[in-house]
Tab-separated table of C-alpha atoms in Angstrom:
chain	number	residue	atom	x	y	z
B	1	GLU	CA	11.788	58.793	26.539
B	2	ALA	CA	15.791	58.674	26.335
B	3	GLY	CA	17.237	62.181	24.082
B	4	VAL	CA	20.244	62.320	22.090
B	5	VAL	CA	22.639	60.181	23.516
B	6	GLN	CA	26.177	61.161	22.524
B	7	SER	CA	29.700	59.221	22.891
B	8	PRO	CA	32.590	60.216	24.393
B	9	ARG	CA	31.910	62.842	26.422
B	10	TYR	CA	35.063	63.698	25.787
B	11	LYS	CA	37.914	63.112	23.853
B	12	ILE	CA	42.377	64.328	23.792
B	13	ILE	CA	44.250	62.980	21.206
B	14	GLU	CA	47.467	63.528	19.118
B	15	LYS	CA	47.331	65.003	16.220
B	16	LYS	CA	47.192	62.281	13.015
B	17	GLN	CA	45.245	59.828	15.330
B	18	PRO	CA	42.325	58.475	14.392
B	19	VAL	CA	39.080	59.137	16.431
B	20	ALA	CA	35.494	58.102	16.136
B	21	PHE	CA	32.425	59.682	18.245
B	22	TRP	CA	28.938	58.212	18.430
B	23	CYS	CA	25.229	59.376	18.061
B	24	ASN	CA	21.994	57.022	19.106
B	25	PRO	CA	19.151	60.032	17.444
B	26	ILE	CA	15.420	60.072	19.625
B	27	SER	CA	13.748	56.313	18.841
B	28	GLY	CA	11.559	57.356	15.283
B	29	HIS	CA	13.967	60.271	14.267
B	30	ASN	CA	14.973	60.164	10.827
B	31	THR	CA	16.617	62.725	10.202
B	32	LEU	CA	20.221	63.007	11.979
B	33	TYR	CA	22.527	65.715	12.109
B	34	TRP	CA	26.543	66.266	12.482
B	35	TYR	CA	27.396	69.199	13.405
B	36	ARG	CA	30.635	70.823	14.603
B	37	GLN	CA	30.907	73.867	16.962
B	38	ASN	CA	34.171	75.833	17.859
B	39	LEU	CA	34.181	78.097	20.926
B	40	GLY	CA	32.128	81.470	20.695
B	41	GLN	CA	30.600	79.773	17.338
B	42	GLY	CA	27.362	78.766	16.524
B	43	PRO	CA	26.854	75.243	15.047
B	44	GLU	CA	28.094	74.395	11.644
B	45	LEU	CA	26.553	71.348	9.784
B	46	LEU	CA	28.411	69.007	8.365
B	47	ILE	CA	26.653	66.450	7.358
B	48	ARG	CA	22.521	65.112	7.138
B	49	TYR	CA	21.066	61.585	6.954
B	50	GLU	CA	17.675	60.995	6.201
B	51	ASN	CA	17.398	57.441	7.082
B	52	GLU	CA	20.581	56.099	6.276
B	53	GLU	CA	21.013	58.219	3.391
B	54	ALA	CA	23.558	61.232	3.503
B	55	VAL	CA	21.620	63.878	1.595
B	56	ASP	CA	23.751	66.667	2.665
B	57	ASP	CA	27.669	66.401	3.255
B	58	SER	CA	28.718	69.251	0.923
B	59	GLN	CA	30.215	70.568	4.086
B	60	LEU	CA	32.070	67.358	5.258
B	61	PRO	CA	35.874	67.874	4.677
B	62	LYS	CA	35.695	64.587	3.456
B	63	ASP	CA	39.619	64.166	2.803
B	64	ARG	CA	39.953	63.394	6.625
B	65	PHE	CA	36.009	62.866	7.636
B	66	SER	CA	33.514	60.431	7.460
B	67	ALA	CA	30.595	58.899	8.392
B	68	GLU	CA	27.841	56.349	8.173
B	69	ARG	CA	24.111	55.208	9.507
B	70	LEU	CA	23.962	51.901	9.126
B	71	LYS	CA	20.154	50.799	9.410
B	72	GLY	CA	19.080	54.442	9.745
B	73	VAL	CA	19.386	54.549	13.471
B	74	ASP	CA	22.492	55.230	15.273
B	75	SER	CA	25.782	56.817	13.597
B	76	THR	CA	29.495	57.345	13.877
B	77	LEU	CA	31.358	60.059	12.628
B	78	LYS	CA	35.283	59.356	11.877
B	79	ILE	CA	38.058	61.803	11.514
B	80	GLN	CA	41.092	60.297	10.807
B	81	PRO	CA	44.414	61.890	10.626
B	82	ALA	CA	42.910	64.293	12.826
B	83	GLU	CA	44.185	67.508	13.013
B	84	LEU	CA	45.215	70.842	14.987
B	85	GLY	CA	42.155	72.550	13.653
B	86	ASP	CA	39.266	69.633	14.838
B	87	SER	CA	39.544	70.739	18.069
B	88	ALA	CA	35.961	71.577	18.710
B	89	VAL	CA	32.745	70.000	19.824
B	90	TYR	CA	30.859	67.684	17.710
B	91	LEU	CA	26.923	67.807	17.635
B	92	CYS	CA	24.280	65.359	17.422
B	93	ALA	CA	21.112	66.463	17.084
B	94	SER	CA	17.752	64.194	15.155
B	95	SER	CA	14.449	65.426	13.953
B	96	GLY	CA	11.498	63.945	12.987
B	97	GLY	CA	8.482	65.118	10.773
B	98	GLY	CA	8.306	67.266	7.700
B	99	ARG	CA	9.793	70.071	7.199
B	100	ALA	CA	8.191	73.048	8.567
B	101	ASN	CA	7.975	71.220	11.900
B	102	ASN	CA	11.488	69.301	12.262
B	103	GLU	CA	12.003	70.584	15.352
B	104	GLN	CA	15.876	69.333	15.901
B	105	PHE	CA	16.822	68.100	19.485
B	106	PHE	CA	20.331	67.583	20.684
B	107	GLY	CA	22.919	65.755	22.553
B	108	PRO	CA	25.346	66.656	25.183
B	109	GLY	CA	28.432	66.977	22.423
B	110	THR	CA	31.627	65.436	22.121
B	111	ARG	CA	33.930	67.572	23.021
B	112	LEU	CA	37.575	66.938	21.179
B	113	THR	CA	40.617	68.100	21.865
B	114	VAL	CA	43.451	67.952	19.335
B	115	LEU	CA	47.182	67.945	21.088
P	1	LYS	CA	24.030	81.483	1.409
P	2	GLN	CA	21.443	82.689	4.152
P	3	GLU	CA	23.514	84.030	7.170
P	4	VAL	CA	22.056	84.818	10.407
P	5	THR	CA	23.410	87.717	13.235
P	6	GLN	CA	22.338	87.377	16.955
P	7	ILE	CA	22.793	90.793	18.632
P	8	PRO	CA	24.070	91.849	20.935
P	9	ALA	CA	26.561	89.620	21.367
P	10	ALA	CA	26.033	90.153	25.030
P	11	LEU	CA	24.183	91.176	27.476
P	12	SER	CA	23.992	91.471	31.793
P	13	VAL	CA	21.336	92.552	33.176
P	14	PRO	CA	20.102	92.426	36.973
P	15	GLU	CA	17.162	89.564	37.850
P	16	GLY	CA	13.393	90.818	37.045
P	17	GLU	CA	14.261	92.362	33.883
P	18	ASN	CA	12.182	91.590	30.930
P	19	LEU	CA	14.515	90.785	27.833
P	20	VAL	CA	14.042	91.735	23.688
P	21	LEU	CA	17.300	89.266	21.801
P	22	ASN	CA	17.284	89.586	18.351
P	23	CYS	CA	17.862	87.138	15.472
P	24	SER	CA	18.141	88.300	11.749
P	25	PHE	CA	18.299	86.406	8.697
P	26	THR	CA	19.304	87.193	4.626
P	27	ASP	CA	17.258	85.326	3.192
P	28	SER	CA	13.427	85.180	3.550
P	29	ALA	CA	12.566	81.799	2.266
P	30	ILE	CA	13.025	79.927	5.329
P	31	TYR	CA	10.512	76.598	6.716
P	32	ASN	CA	11.076	77.504	10.490
P	33	LEU	CA	13.269	79.330	13.088
P	34	GLN	CA	14.467	77.427	16.396
P	35	TRP	CA	15.226	79.188	19.149
P	36	PHE	CA	17.897	77.140	22.050
P	37	ARG	CA	20.022	77.628	25.049
P	38	GLN	CA	23.361	76.512	25.469
P	39	ASP	CA	24.661	76.207	29.083
P	40	PRO	CA	28.466	76.130	29.414
P	41	GLY	CA	29.811	72.751	28.340
P	42	LYS	CA	26.456	71.706	27.460
P	43	GLY	CA	24.561	70.511	24.366
P	44	LEU	CA	21.588	73.050	22.307
P	45	THR	CA	18.389	73.205	24.565
P	46	SER	CA	15.392	73.568	22.221
P	47	LEU	CA	12.949	76.446	23.284
P	48	LEU	CA	10.754	77.470	20.992
P	49	LEU	CA	10.083	76.577	17.487
P	50	ILE	CA	8.469	79.234	14.905
P	51	GLN	CA	7.247	77.803	11.492
P	52	SER	CA	7.076	80.001	8.883
P	53	SER	CA	3.603	80.252	8.166
P	54	GLN	CA	3.229	81.249	12.132
P	55	ARG	CA	4.154	84.418	14.056
P	56	GLU	CA	4.725	83.787	17.472
P	57	GLN	CA	5.237	80.542	19.802
P	58	THR	CA	4.883	81.077	23.603
P	59	SER	CA	6.491	79.052	26.762
P	60	GLY	CA	6.314	80.334	29.947
P	61	ARG	CA	8.660	83.119	30.192
P	62	LEU	CA	9.251	83.040	26.601
P	63	ASN	CA	7.872	84.397	23.497
P	64	ALA	CA	9.116	84.430	20.049
P	65	SER	CA	7.623	86.621	17.112
P	66	LEU	CA	8.704	86.165	13.279
P	67	ASP	CA	8.513	88.641	10.563
P	68	LYS	CA	9.789	86.761	7.430
P	69	SER	CA	9.202	89.507	5.298
P	70	SER	CA	11.808	91.725	7.687
P	71	GLY	CA	13.984	88.581	8.239
P	72	ARG	CA	13.607	88.775	11.930
P	73	SER	CA	12.902	86.953	14.947
P	74	THR	CA	12.843	88.359	18.689
P	75	LEU	CA	12.590	86.327	21.823
P	76	TYR	CA	11.120	87.959	24.673
P	77	ILE	CA	12.465	86.647	28.089
P	78	ALA	CA	9.448	87.833	31.041
P	79	ALA	CA	11.061	88.605	34.645
P	80	SER	CA	14.428	87.321	33.735
P	81	GLN	CA	16.270	84.903	36.315
P	82	PRO	CA	19.693	84.114	37.188
P	83	GLY	CA	18.686	80.723	36.247
P	84	ASP	CA	18.311	81.994	32.304
P	85	SER	CA	21.651	83.112	32.379
P	86	ALA	CA	22.938	80.890	29.276
P	87	THR	CA	24.201	81.651	25.515
P	88	TYR	CA	20.814	81.813	23.458
P	89	LEU	CA	21.167	80.615	19.792
P	90	CYS	CA	18.520	80.790	16.826
P	91	ALA	CA	19.025	78.420	13.631
P	92	VAL	CA	17.041	78.628	10.669
P	93	LEU	CA	16.240	76.011	8.361
P	94	SER	CA	16.072	77.515	4.806
P	95	GLY	CA	14.102	76.934	1.897
P	96	GLY	CA	16.555	76.634	-0.684
P	97	SER	CA	19.259	74.366	0.665
P	98	TYR	CA	17.396	72.945	3.876
P	99	ILE	CA	21.099	73.051	5.592
P	100	PRO	CA	20.106	74.708	9.110
P	101	THR	CA	21.825	77.967	9.687
P	102	PHE	CA	22.872	78.863	12.802
P	103	GLY	CA	23.756	82.454	14.767
P	104	ARG	CA	26.452	82.549	16.899
P	105	GLY	CA	24.086	83.603	19.838
P	106	THR	CA	23.521	86.152	22.252
P	107	SER	CA	25.595	85.301	25.869
P	108	LEU	CA	23.211	86.556	28.480
P	109	ILE	CA	24.225	86.520	32.118
P	110	VAL	CA	21.043	87.760	34.693
P	111	HIS	CA	22.756	88.665	38.162
P	112	PRO	CA	20.896	88.191	41.609
């Protein structure tokens, strides 16, 4: 069974440019998470989807970040325009099952560098 | 707001030692706690998940315990090996917000 797939693995852009990240979760997983991880820190949740519905986006900087999960399967996270402080690793995870047993599985991440 | 702390931040041990990594959280109303390892430049690999009704979980040389009342979990690694070198993170899924909260991790080096 394929794991969580993310692309691209690396992205280098200049500030003020747009960038998009793509995630395909494990088949059958209804819950999808986008995280941002800065160096030396744990991941911080940006947005959580239950199927196609964004049920928690309180930590998503909505002035420049947007996300979508059309048809409740794969998802795209966009930044426009990017700032220097957006340099980080963007991780996608998915889970199935109920709240107590919703083991999260992570993709390899996208390392973003904003110059 | 849930806060998760991992101690120690870094650990360097010789091969063969038994290790204990600690994770503490401030809000005991949790659904579960999950331990991960992260290798440099890679995503997170799930090691163990403990549901709130459970006290411990075991997988191979790994054993994780959970004491909700004291807000603590420990990850025990038996007979450590150089391949265990990685950063170990714990994440708590809290009952109120249902937002997974991660600690900053423990960076482990096991030298031959």
